[in-house]
Short mmCIF file of C-alpha atoms in Angstrom, two decimals:
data_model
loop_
_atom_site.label_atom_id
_atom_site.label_comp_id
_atom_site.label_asym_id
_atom_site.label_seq_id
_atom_site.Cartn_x
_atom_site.Cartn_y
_atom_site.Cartn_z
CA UNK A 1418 128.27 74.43 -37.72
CA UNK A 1419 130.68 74.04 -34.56
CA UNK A 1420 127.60 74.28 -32.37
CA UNK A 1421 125.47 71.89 -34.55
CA UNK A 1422 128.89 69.08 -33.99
CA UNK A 1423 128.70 70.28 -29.50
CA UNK A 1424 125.31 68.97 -30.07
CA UNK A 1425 126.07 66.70 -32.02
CA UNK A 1426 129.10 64.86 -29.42
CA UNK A 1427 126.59 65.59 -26.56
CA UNK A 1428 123.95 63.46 -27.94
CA UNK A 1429 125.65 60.98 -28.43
CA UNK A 1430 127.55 61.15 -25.28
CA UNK A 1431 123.91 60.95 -23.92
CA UNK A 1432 122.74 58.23 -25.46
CA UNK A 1433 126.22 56.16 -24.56
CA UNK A 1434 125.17 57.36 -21.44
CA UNK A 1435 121.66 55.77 -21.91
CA UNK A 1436 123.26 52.62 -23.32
CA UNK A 1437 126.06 52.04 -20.46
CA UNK A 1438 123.20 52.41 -17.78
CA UNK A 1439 120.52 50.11 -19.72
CA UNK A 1440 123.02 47.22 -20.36
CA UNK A 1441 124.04 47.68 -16.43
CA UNK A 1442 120.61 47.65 -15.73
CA UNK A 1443 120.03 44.85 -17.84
CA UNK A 1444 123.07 42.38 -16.61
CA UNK A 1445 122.47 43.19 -12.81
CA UNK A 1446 118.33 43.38 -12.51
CA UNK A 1447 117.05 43.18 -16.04
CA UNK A 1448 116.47 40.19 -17.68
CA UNK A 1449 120.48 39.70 -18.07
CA UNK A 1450 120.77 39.43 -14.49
CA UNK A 1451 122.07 35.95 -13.10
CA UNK A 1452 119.33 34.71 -11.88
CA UNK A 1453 116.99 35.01 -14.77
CA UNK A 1454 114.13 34.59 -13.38
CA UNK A 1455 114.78 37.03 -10.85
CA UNK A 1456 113.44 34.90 -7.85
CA UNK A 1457 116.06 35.22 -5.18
CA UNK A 1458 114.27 34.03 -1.47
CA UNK A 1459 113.08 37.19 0.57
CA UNK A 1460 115.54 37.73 3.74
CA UNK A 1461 113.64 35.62 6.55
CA UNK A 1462 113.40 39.18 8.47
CA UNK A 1463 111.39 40.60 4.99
CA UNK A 1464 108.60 37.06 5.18
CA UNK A 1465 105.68 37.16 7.22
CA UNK A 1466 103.39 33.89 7.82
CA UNK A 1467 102.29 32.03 10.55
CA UNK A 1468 102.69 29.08 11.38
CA UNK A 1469 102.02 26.02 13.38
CA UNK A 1470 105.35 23.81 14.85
CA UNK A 1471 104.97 19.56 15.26
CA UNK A 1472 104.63 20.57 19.04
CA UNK A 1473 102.14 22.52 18.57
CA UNK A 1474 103.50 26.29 19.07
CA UNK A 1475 102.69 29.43 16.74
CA UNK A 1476 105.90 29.91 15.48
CA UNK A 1477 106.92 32.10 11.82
CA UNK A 1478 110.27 33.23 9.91
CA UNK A 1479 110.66 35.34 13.27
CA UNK A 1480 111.53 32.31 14.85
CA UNK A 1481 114.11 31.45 12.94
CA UNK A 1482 116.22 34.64 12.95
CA UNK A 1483 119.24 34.27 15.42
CA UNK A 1484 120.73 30.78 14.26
CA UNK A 1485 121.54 29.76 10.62
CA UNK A 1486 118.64 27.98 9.26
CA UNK A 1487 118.22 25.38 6.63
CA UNK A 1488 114.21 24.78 5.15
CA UNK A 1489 112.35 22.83 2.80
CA UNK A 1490 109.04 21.87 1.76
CA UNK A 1491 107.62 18.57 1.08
CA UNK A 1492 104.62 16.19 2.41
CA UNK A 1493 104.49 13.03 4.36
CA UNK A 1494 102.22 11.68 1.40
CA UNK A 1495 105.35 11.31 -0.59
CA UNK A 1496 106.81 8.32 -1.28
CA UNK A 1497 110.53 9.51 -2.79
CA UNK A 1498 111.43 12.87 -2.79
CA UNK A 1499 110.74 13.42 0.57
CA UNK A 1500 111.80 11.09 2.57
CA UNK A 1501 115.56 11.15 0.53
CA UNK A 1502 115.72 14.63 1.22
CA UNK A 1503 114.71 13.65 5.01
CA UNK A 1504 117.42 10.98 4.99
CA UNK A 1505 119.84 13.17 3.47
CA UNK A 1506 119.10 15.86 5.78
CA UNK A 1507 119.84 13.42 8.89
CA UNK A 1508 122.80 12.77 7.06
CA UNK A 1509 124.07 15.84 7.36
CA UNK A 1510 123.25 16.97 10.47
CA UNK A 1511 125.46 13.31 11.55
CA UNK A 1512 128.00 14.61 9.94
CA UNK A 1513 128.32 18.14 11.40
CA UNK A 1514 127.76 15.98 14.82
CA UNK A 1515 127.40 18.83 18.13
CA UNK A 1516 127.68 21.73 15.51
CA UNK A 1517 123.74 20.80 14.04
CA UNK A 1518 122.52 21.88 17.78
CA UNK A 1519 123.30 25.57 16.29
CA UNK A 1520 121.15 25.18 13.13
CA UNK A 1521 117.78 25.62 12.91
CA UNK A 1522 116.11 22.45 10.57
CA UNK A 1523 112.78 22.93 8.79
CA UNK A 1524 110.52 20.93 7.11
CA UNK A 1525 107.30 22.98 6.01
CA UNK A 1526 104.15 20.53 4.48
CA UNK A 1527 102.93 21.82 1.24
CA UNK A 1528 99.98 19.68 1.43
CA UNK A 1529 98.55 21.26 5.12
CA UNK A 1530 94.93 18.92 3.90
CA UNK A 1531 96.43 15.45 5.21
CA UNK A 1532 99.60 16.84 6.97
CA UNK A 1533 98.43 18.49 10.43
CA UNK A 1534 100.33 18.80 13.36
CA UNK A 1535 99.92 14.74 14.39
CA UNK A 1536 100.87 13.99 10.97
CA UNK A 1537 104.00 16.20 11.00
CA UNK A 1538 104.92 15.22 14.28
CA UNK A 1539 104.73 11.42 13.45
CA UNK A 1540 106.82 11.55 10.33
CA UNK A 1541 109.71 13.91 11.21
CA UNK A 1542 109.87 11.43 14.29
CA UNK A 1543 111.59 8.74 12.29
CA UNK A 1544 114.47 11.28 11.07
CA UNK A 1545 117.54 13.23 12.74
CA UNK A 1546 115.85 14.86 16.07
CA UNK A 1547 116.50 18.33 14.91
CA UNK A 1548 114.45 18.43 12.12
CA UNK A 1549 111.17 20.50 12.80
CA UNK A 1550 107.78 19.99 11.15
CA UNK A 1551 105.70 23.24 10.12
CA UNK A 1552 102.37 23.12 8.86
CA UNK A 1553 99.15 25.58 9.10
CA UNK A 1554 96.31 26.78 6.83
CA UNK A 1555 96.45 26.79 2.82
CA UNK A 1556 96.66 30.30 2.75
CA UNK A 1557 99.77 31.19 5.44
CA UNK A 1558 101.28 27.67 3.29
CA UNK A 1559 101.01 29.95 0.10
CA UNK A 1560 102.54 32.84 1.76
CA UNK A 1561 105.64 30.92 3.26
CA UNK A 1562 106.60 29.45 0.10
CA UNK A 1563 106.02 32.78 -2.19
CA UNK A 1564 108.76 33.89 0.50
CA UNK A 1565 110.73 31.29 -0.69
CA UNK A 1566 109.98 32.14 -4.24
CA UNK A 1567 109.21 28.22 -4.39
CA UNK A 1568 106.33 26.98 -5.79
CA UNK A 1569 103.95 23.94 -5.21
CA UNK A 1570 101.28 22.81 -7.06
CA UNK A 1571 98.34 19.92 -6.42
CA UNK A 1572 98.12 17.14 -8.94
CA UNK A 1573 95.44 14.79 -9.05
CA UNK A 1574 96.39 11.06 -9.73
CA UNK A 1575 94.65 7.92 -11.12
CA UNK A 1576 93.65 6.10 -8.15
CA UNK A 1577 91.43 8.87 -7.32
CA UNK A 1578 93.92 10.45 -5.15
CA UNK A 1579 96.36 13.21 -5.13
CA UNK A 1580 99.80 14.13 -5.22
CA UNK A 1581 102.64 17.90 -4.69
CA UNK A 1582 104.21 19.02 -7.51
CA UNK A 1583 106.88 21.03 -5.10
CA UNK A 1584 110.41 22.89 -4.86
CA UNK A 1585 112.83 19.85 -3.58
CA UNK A 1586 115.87 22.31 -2.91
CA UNK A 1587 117.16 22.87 0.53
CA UNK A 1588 117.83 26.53 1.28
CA UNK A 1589 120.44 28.15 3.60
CA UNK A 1590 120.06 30.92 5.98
CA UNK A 1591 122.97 32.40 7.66
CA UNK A 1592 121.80 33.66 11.14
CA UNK A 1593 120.66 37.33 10.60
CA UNK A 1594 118.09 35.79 8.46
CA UNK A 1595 119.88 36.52 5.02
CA UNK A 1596 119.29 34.07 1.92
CA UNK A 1597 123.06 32.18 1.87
CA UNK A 1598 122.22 29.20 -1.30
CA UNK A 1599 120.46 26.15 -1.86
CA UNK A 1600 121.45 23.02 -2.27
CA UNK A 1601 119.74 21.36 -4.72
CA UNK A 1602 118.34 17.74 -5.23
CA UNK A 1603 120.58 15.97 -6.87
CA UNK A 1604 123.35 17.90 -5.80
CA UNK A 1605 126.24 15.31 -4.86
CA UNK A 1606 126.04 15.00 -0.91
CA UNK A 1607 129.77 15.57 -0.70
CA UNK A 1608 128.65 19.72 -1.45
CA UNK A 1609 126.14 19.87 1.17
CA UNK A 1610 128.00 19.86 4.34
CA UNK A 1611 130.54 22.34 3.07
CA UNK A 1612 127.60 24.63 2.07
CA UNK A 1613 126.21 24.53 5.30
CA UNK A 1614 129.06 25.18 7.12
CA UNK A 1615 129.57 28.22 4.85
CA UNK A 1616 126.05 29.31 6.09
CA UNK A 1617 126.67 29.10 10.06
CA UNK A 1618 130.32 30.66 9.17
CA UNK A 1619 129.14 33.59 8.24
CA UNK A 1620 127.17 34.52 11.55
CA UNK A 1621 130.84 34.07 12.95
CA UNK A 1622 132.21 35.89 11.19
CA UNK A 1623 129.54 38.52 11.49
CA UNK A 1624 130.00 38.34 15.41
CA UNK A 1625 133.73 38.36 14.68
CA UNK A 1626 133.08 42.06 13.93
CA UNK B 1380 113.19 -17.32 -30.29
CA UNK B 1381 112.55 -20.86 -29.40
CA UNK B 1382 114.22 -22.05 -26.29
CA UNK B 1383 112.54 -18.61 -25.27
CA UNK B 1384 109.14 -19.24 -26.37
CA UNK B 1385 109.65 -22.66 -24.19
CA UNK B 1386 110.76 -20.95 -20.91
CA UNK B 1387 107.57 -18.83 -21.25
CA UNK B 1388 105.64 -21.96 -21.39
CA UNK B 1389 107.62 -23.62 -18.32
CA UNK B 1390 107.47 -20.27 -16.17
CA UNK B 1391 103.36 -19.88 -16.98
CA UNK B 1392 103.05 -23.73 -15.98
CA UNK B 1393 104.89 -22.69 -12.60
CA UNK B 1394 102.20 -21.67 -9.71
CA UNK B 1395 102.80 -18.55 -8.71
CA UNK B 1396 104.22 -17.16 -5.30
CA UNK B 1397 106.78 -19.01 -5.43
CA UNK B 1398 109.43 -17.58 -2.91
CA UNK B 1399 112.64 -17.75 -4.72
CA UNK B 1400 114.26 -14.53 -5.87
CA UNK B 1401 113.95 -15.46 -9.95
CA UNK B 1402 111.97 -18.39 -11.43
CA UNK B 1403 113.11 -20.62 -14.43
CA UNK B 1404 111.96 -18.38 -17.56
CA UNK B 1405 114.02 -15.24 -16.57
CA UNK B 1406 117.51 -16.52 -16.09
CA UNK B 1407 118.37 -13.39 -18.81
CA UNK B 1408 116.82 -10.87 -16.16
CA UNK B 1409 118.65 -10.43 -12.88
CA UNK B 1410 116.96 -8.23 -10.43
CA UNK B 1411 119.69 -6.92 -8.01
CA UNK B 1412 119.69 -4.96 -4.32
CA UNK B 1413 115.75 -4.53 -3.98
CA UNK B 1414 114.77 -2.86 -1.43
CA UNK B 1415 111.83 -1.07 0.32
CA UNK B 1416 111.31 1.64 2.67
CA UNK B 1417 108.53 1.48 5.73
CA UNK B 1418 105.71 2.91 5.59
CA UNK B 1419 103.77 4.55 8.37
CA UNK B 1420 99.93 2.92 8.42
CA UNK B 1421 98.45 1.90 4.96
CA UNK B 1422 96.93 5.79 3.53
CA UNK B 1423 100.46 6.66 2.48
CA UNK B 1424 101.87 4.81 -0.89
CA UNK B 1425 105.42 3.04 -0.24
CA UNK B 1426 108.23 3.11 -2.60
CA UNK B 1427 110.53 0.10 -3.63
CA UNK B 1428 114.09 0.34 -5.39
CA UNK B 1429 115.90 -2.30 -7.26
CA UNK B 1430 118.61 -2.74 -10.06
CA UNK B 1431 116.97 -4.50 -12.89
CA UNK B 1432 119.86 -5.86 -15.56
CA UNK B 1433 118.92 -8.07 -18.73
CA UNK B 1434 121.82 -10.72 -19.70
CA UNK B 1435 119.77 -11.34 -22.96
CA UNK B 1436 120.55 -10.89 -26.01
CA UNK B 1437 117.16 -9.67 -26.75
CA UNK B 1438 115.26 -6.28 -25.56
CA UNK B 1439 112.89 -7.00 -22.66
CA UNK B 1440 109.66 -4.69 -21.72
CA UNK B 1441 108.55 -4.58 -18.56
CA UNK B 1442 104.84 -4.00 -18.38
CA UNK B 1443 103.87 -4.48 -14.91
CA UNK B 1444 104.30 -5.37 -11.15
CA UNK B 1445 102.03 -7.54 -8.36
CA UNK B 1446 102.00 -7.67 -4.85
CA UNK B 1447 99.45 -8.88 -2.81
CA UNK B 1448 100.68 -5.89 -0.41
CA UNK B 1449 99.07 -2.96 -2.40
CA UNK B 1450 96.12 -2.74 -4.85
CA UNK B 1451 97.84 -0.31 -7.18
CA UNK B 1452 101.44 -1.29 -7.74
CA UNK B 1453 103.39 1.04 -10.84
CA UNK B 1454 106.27 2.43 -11.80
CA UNK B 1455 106.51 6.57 -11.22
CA UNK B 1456 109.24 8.58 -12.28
CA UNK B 1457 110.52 11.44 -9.86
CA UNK B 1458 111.72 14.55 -12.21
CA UNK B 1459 113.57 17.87 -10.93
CA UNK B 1460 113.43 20.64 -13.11
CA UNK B 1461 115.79 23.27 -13.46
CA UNK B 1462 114.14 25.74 -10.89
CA UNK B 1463 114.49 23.25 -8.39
CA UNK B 1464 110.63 21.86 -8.82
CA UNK B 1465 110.31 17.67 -8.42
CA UNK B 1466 107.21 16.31 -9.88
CA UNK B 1467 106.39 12.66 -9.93
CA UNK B 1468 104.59 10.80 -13.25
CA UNK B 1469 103.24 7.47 -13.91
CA UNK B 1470 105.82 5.38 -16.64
CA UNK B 1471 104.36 3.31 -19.04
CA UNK B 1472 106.01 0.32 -20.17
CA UNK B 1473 110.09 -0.14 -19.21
CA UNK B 1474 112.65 -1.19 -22.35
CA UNK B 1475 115.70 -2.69 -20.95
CA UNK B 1476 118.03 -3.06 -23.79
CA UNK B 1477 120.35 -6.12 -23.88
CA UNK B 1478 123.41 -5.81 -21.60
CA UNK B 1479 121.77 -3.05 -19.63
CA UNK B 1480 120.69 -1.84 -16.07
CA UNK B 1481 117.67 -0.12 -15.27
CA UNK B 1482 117.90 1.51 -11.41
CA UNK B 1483 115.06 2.35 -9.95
CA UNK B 1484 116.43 4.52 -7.33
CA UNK B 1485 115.28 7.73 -5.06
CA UNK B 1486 115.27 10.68 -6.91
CA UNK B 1487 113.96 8.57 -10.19
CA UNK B 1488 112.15 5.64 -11.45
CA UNK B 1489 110.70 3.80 -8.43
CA UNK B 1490 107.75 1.29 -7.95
CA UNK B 1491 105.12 3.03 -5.97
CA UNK B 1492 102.75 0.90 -3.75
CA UNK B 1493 99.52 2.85 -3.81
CA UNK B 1494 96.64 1.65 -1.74
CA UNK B 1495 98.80 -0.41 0.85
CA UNK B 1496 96.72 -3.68 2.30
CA UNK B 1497 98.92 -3.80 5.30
CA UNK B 1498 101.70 -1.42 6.83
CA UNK B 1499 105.24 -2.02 5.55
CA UNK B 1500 106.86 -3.09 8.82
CA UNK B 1501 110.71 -2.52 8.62
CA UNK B 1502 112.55 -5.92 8.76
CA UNK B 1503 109.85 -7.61 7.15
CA UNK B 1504 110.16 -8.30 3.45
CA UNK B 1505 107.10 -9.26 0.59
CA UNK B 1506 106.92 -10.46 -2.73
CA UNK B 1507 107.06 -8.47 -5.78
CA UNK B 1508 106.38 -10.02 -9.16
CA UNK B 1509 107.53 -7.95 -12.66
CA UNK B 1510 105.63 -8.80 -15.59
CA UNK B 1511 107.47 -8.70 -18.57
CA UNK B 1512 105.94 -8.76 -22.15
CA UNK B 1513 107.85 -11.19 -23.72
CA UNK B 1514 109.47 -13.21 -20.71
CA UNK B 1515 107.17 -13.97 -18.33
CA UNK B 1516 107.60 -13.09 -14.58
CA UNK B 1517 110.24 -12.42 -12.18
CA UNK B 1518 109.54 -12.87 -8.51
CA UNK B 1519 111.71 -10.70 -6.18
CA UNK B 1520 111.64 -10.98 -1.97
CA UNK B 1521 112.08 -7.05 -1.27
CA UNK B 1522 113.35 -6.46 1.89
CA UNK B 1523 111.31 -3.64 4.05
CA UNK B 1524 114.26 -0.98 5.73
CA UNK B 1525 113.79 1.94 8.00
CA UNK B 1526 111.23 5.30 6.73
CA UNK B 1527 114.82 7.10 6.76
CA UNK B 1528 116.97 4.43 4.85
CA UNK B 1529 119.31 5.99 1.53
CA UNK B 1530 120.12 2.76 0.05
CA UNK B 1531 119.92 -1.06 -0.02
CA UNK B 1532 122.90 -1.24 2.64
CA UNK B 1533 121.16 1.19 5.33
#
């Protein structure tokens, strides 16, 4: 009897056990977790693609490591999205004034068919002069924005033409390459600023210590 | 209906291009702070904003746009889903209710100027014409800004 009831209370301590460590499991990486989908950016330092700068030069997540960075994708075939975020962007970078010479500012093409380095160069031309243009072959595109977790996808339209389904959020780097947030599109600007700030203070803080 | 009905007559008897910002059939539709953004060459399609209100009493539909600046003038709506994604859709005909605004601003409903004839030089303007189903026209002079302007006032 008594030891039938030991074995009894240890079951069930067991399976409590079980149950405390599947609904952690469950609220921190299952599919409880906060971000449902589970697709948090890689850390810069964990992405690997190569790419092509505006100027030219090979460049890749490497060269972004060392300053806080803030990235996006788009393509210079876009008529709205684009060139708001672009504008936005620039508006931004006014407004932190000397302090946007310590962020890195990236624009990656998803559409690497019409946007080559000419193109790239061109277009980021008529926005703030920190904003780099990144572009390269379909393939090291794809890589770069599964990094991201972003996603882009081609989309034919009527005239015959064609047009990017894409990921219109800007995301934040702090400078030791770690994912700080995004800001998203239709985020109120008033957010932005503050949120990058938080990204370049915490590489102060980090070489505080 | 009637005075209507005669205003559609009077505003179809007008020839067209006519240079003023709204002809004589479409007093009830007031388009407001148009604007357009440069383009770079003609193989990239423009966009153009504007605030479209209708003083009316009645609904109005607008069914179309004309410019002699691109072959393929239409209304696209910009979406952003909830994982961040934008995506960008043709929009059939427009319902303005009576009393209200429709903006066509960045980051939503905006006329796109596919196949451009001629660059969109900034500080130049054009002529775009909304067709209406019931009303007739409405010719608008859209003034061209900079590739990076935000609003009507950049």
């Amino acid at each position: 009897m008594e030891r039938r009831s030991v074995l009894g209370y240890g079951a069930a301590a067991l399976g409590a056990l079980g149950l405390a460590l599947f609904v952690g499991w469950w609220q921190v990486d299952g599919p409880g977790g906060p971000e449902p989908d589970g697709r948090r950016p890689l850390p810069l330092t964990a992405m690997e693609f190569d790419l092509t700068d505006h100027q030219g030069r090979p460049v890749g997540p490497d060269t972004l490591v060392g300053s806080p960075t803030l990235i996006f994708f788009g393509f210079t075939y876009c008529p709205d999205v684009c060139p708001t975020t672009l504008a936005d962007i620039s508006g931004w970078l006014d407004a932190l004034g000397e302090d946007a010479e310590q962020l890195n500012v990236v624009f990656i093409t998803v559409d690497p068919e019409r946007d080559n380095v000419e193109a790239m160069a061109e277009y980021i031309g008529y926005f703030h002069p920190a904003i780099r243009g990144w572009t390269g072959t379909e393939q090291q595109i794809a890589l770069a924005v599964e990094g991201f977790r972003a996603t882009y996808e081609k989309v034919q339209t009527d005239g015959g033409d064609y047009t990017m389904n894409h990921t219109a959020s800007v995301f934040l780097f702090d400078a030791e390459g770690r994912f700080v947030t995004t800001i998203d599109y239709h985020e109120p600007r008033d957010f932005a600023v503050p949120k990058i700030r938080r990204a370049m203070n915490e590489e102060k803080t980090e070489g505080a210590t | 209906m009637k005075p209507h009905r005669i205003a559609l007559l009077v505003a179809l008897a007008l020839p067209f291009g006519i240079a003023t910002s709204a002809l004589a059939d479409s007093d009830d539709i007031v388009v407001e702070n148009a604007w357009a953004r440069a383009s770079i060459g003609t193989s990239r399609p423009g966009a153009v904003y504007m605030e479209i209100r209708n003083k009316g009493d009645e609904p109005v539909t607008l069914t179309g746009l004309q410019t002699d600046l691109a072959m393929m003038p239409k209304i696209h709506r910009t979406a952003t889903d909830e994982q961040g994604v934008s995506s960008m859709s043709p929009v059939g005909e427009i319902v303005i209710a009576p009393g209200e605004t429709v903006a066509l601003e960045p980051g939503g409903l905006h006329a796109m100027l596919m196949q451009l004839q001629r660059p969109m030089e900034e500080s130049e303007s054009f002529l775009l014409t909304l067709t209406f189903s019931d009303r007739g026209e409405t010719t608008v002079e859209v003034p061209i800004l900079g590739i990076a302007a935000r609003g009507p006032e950049d």
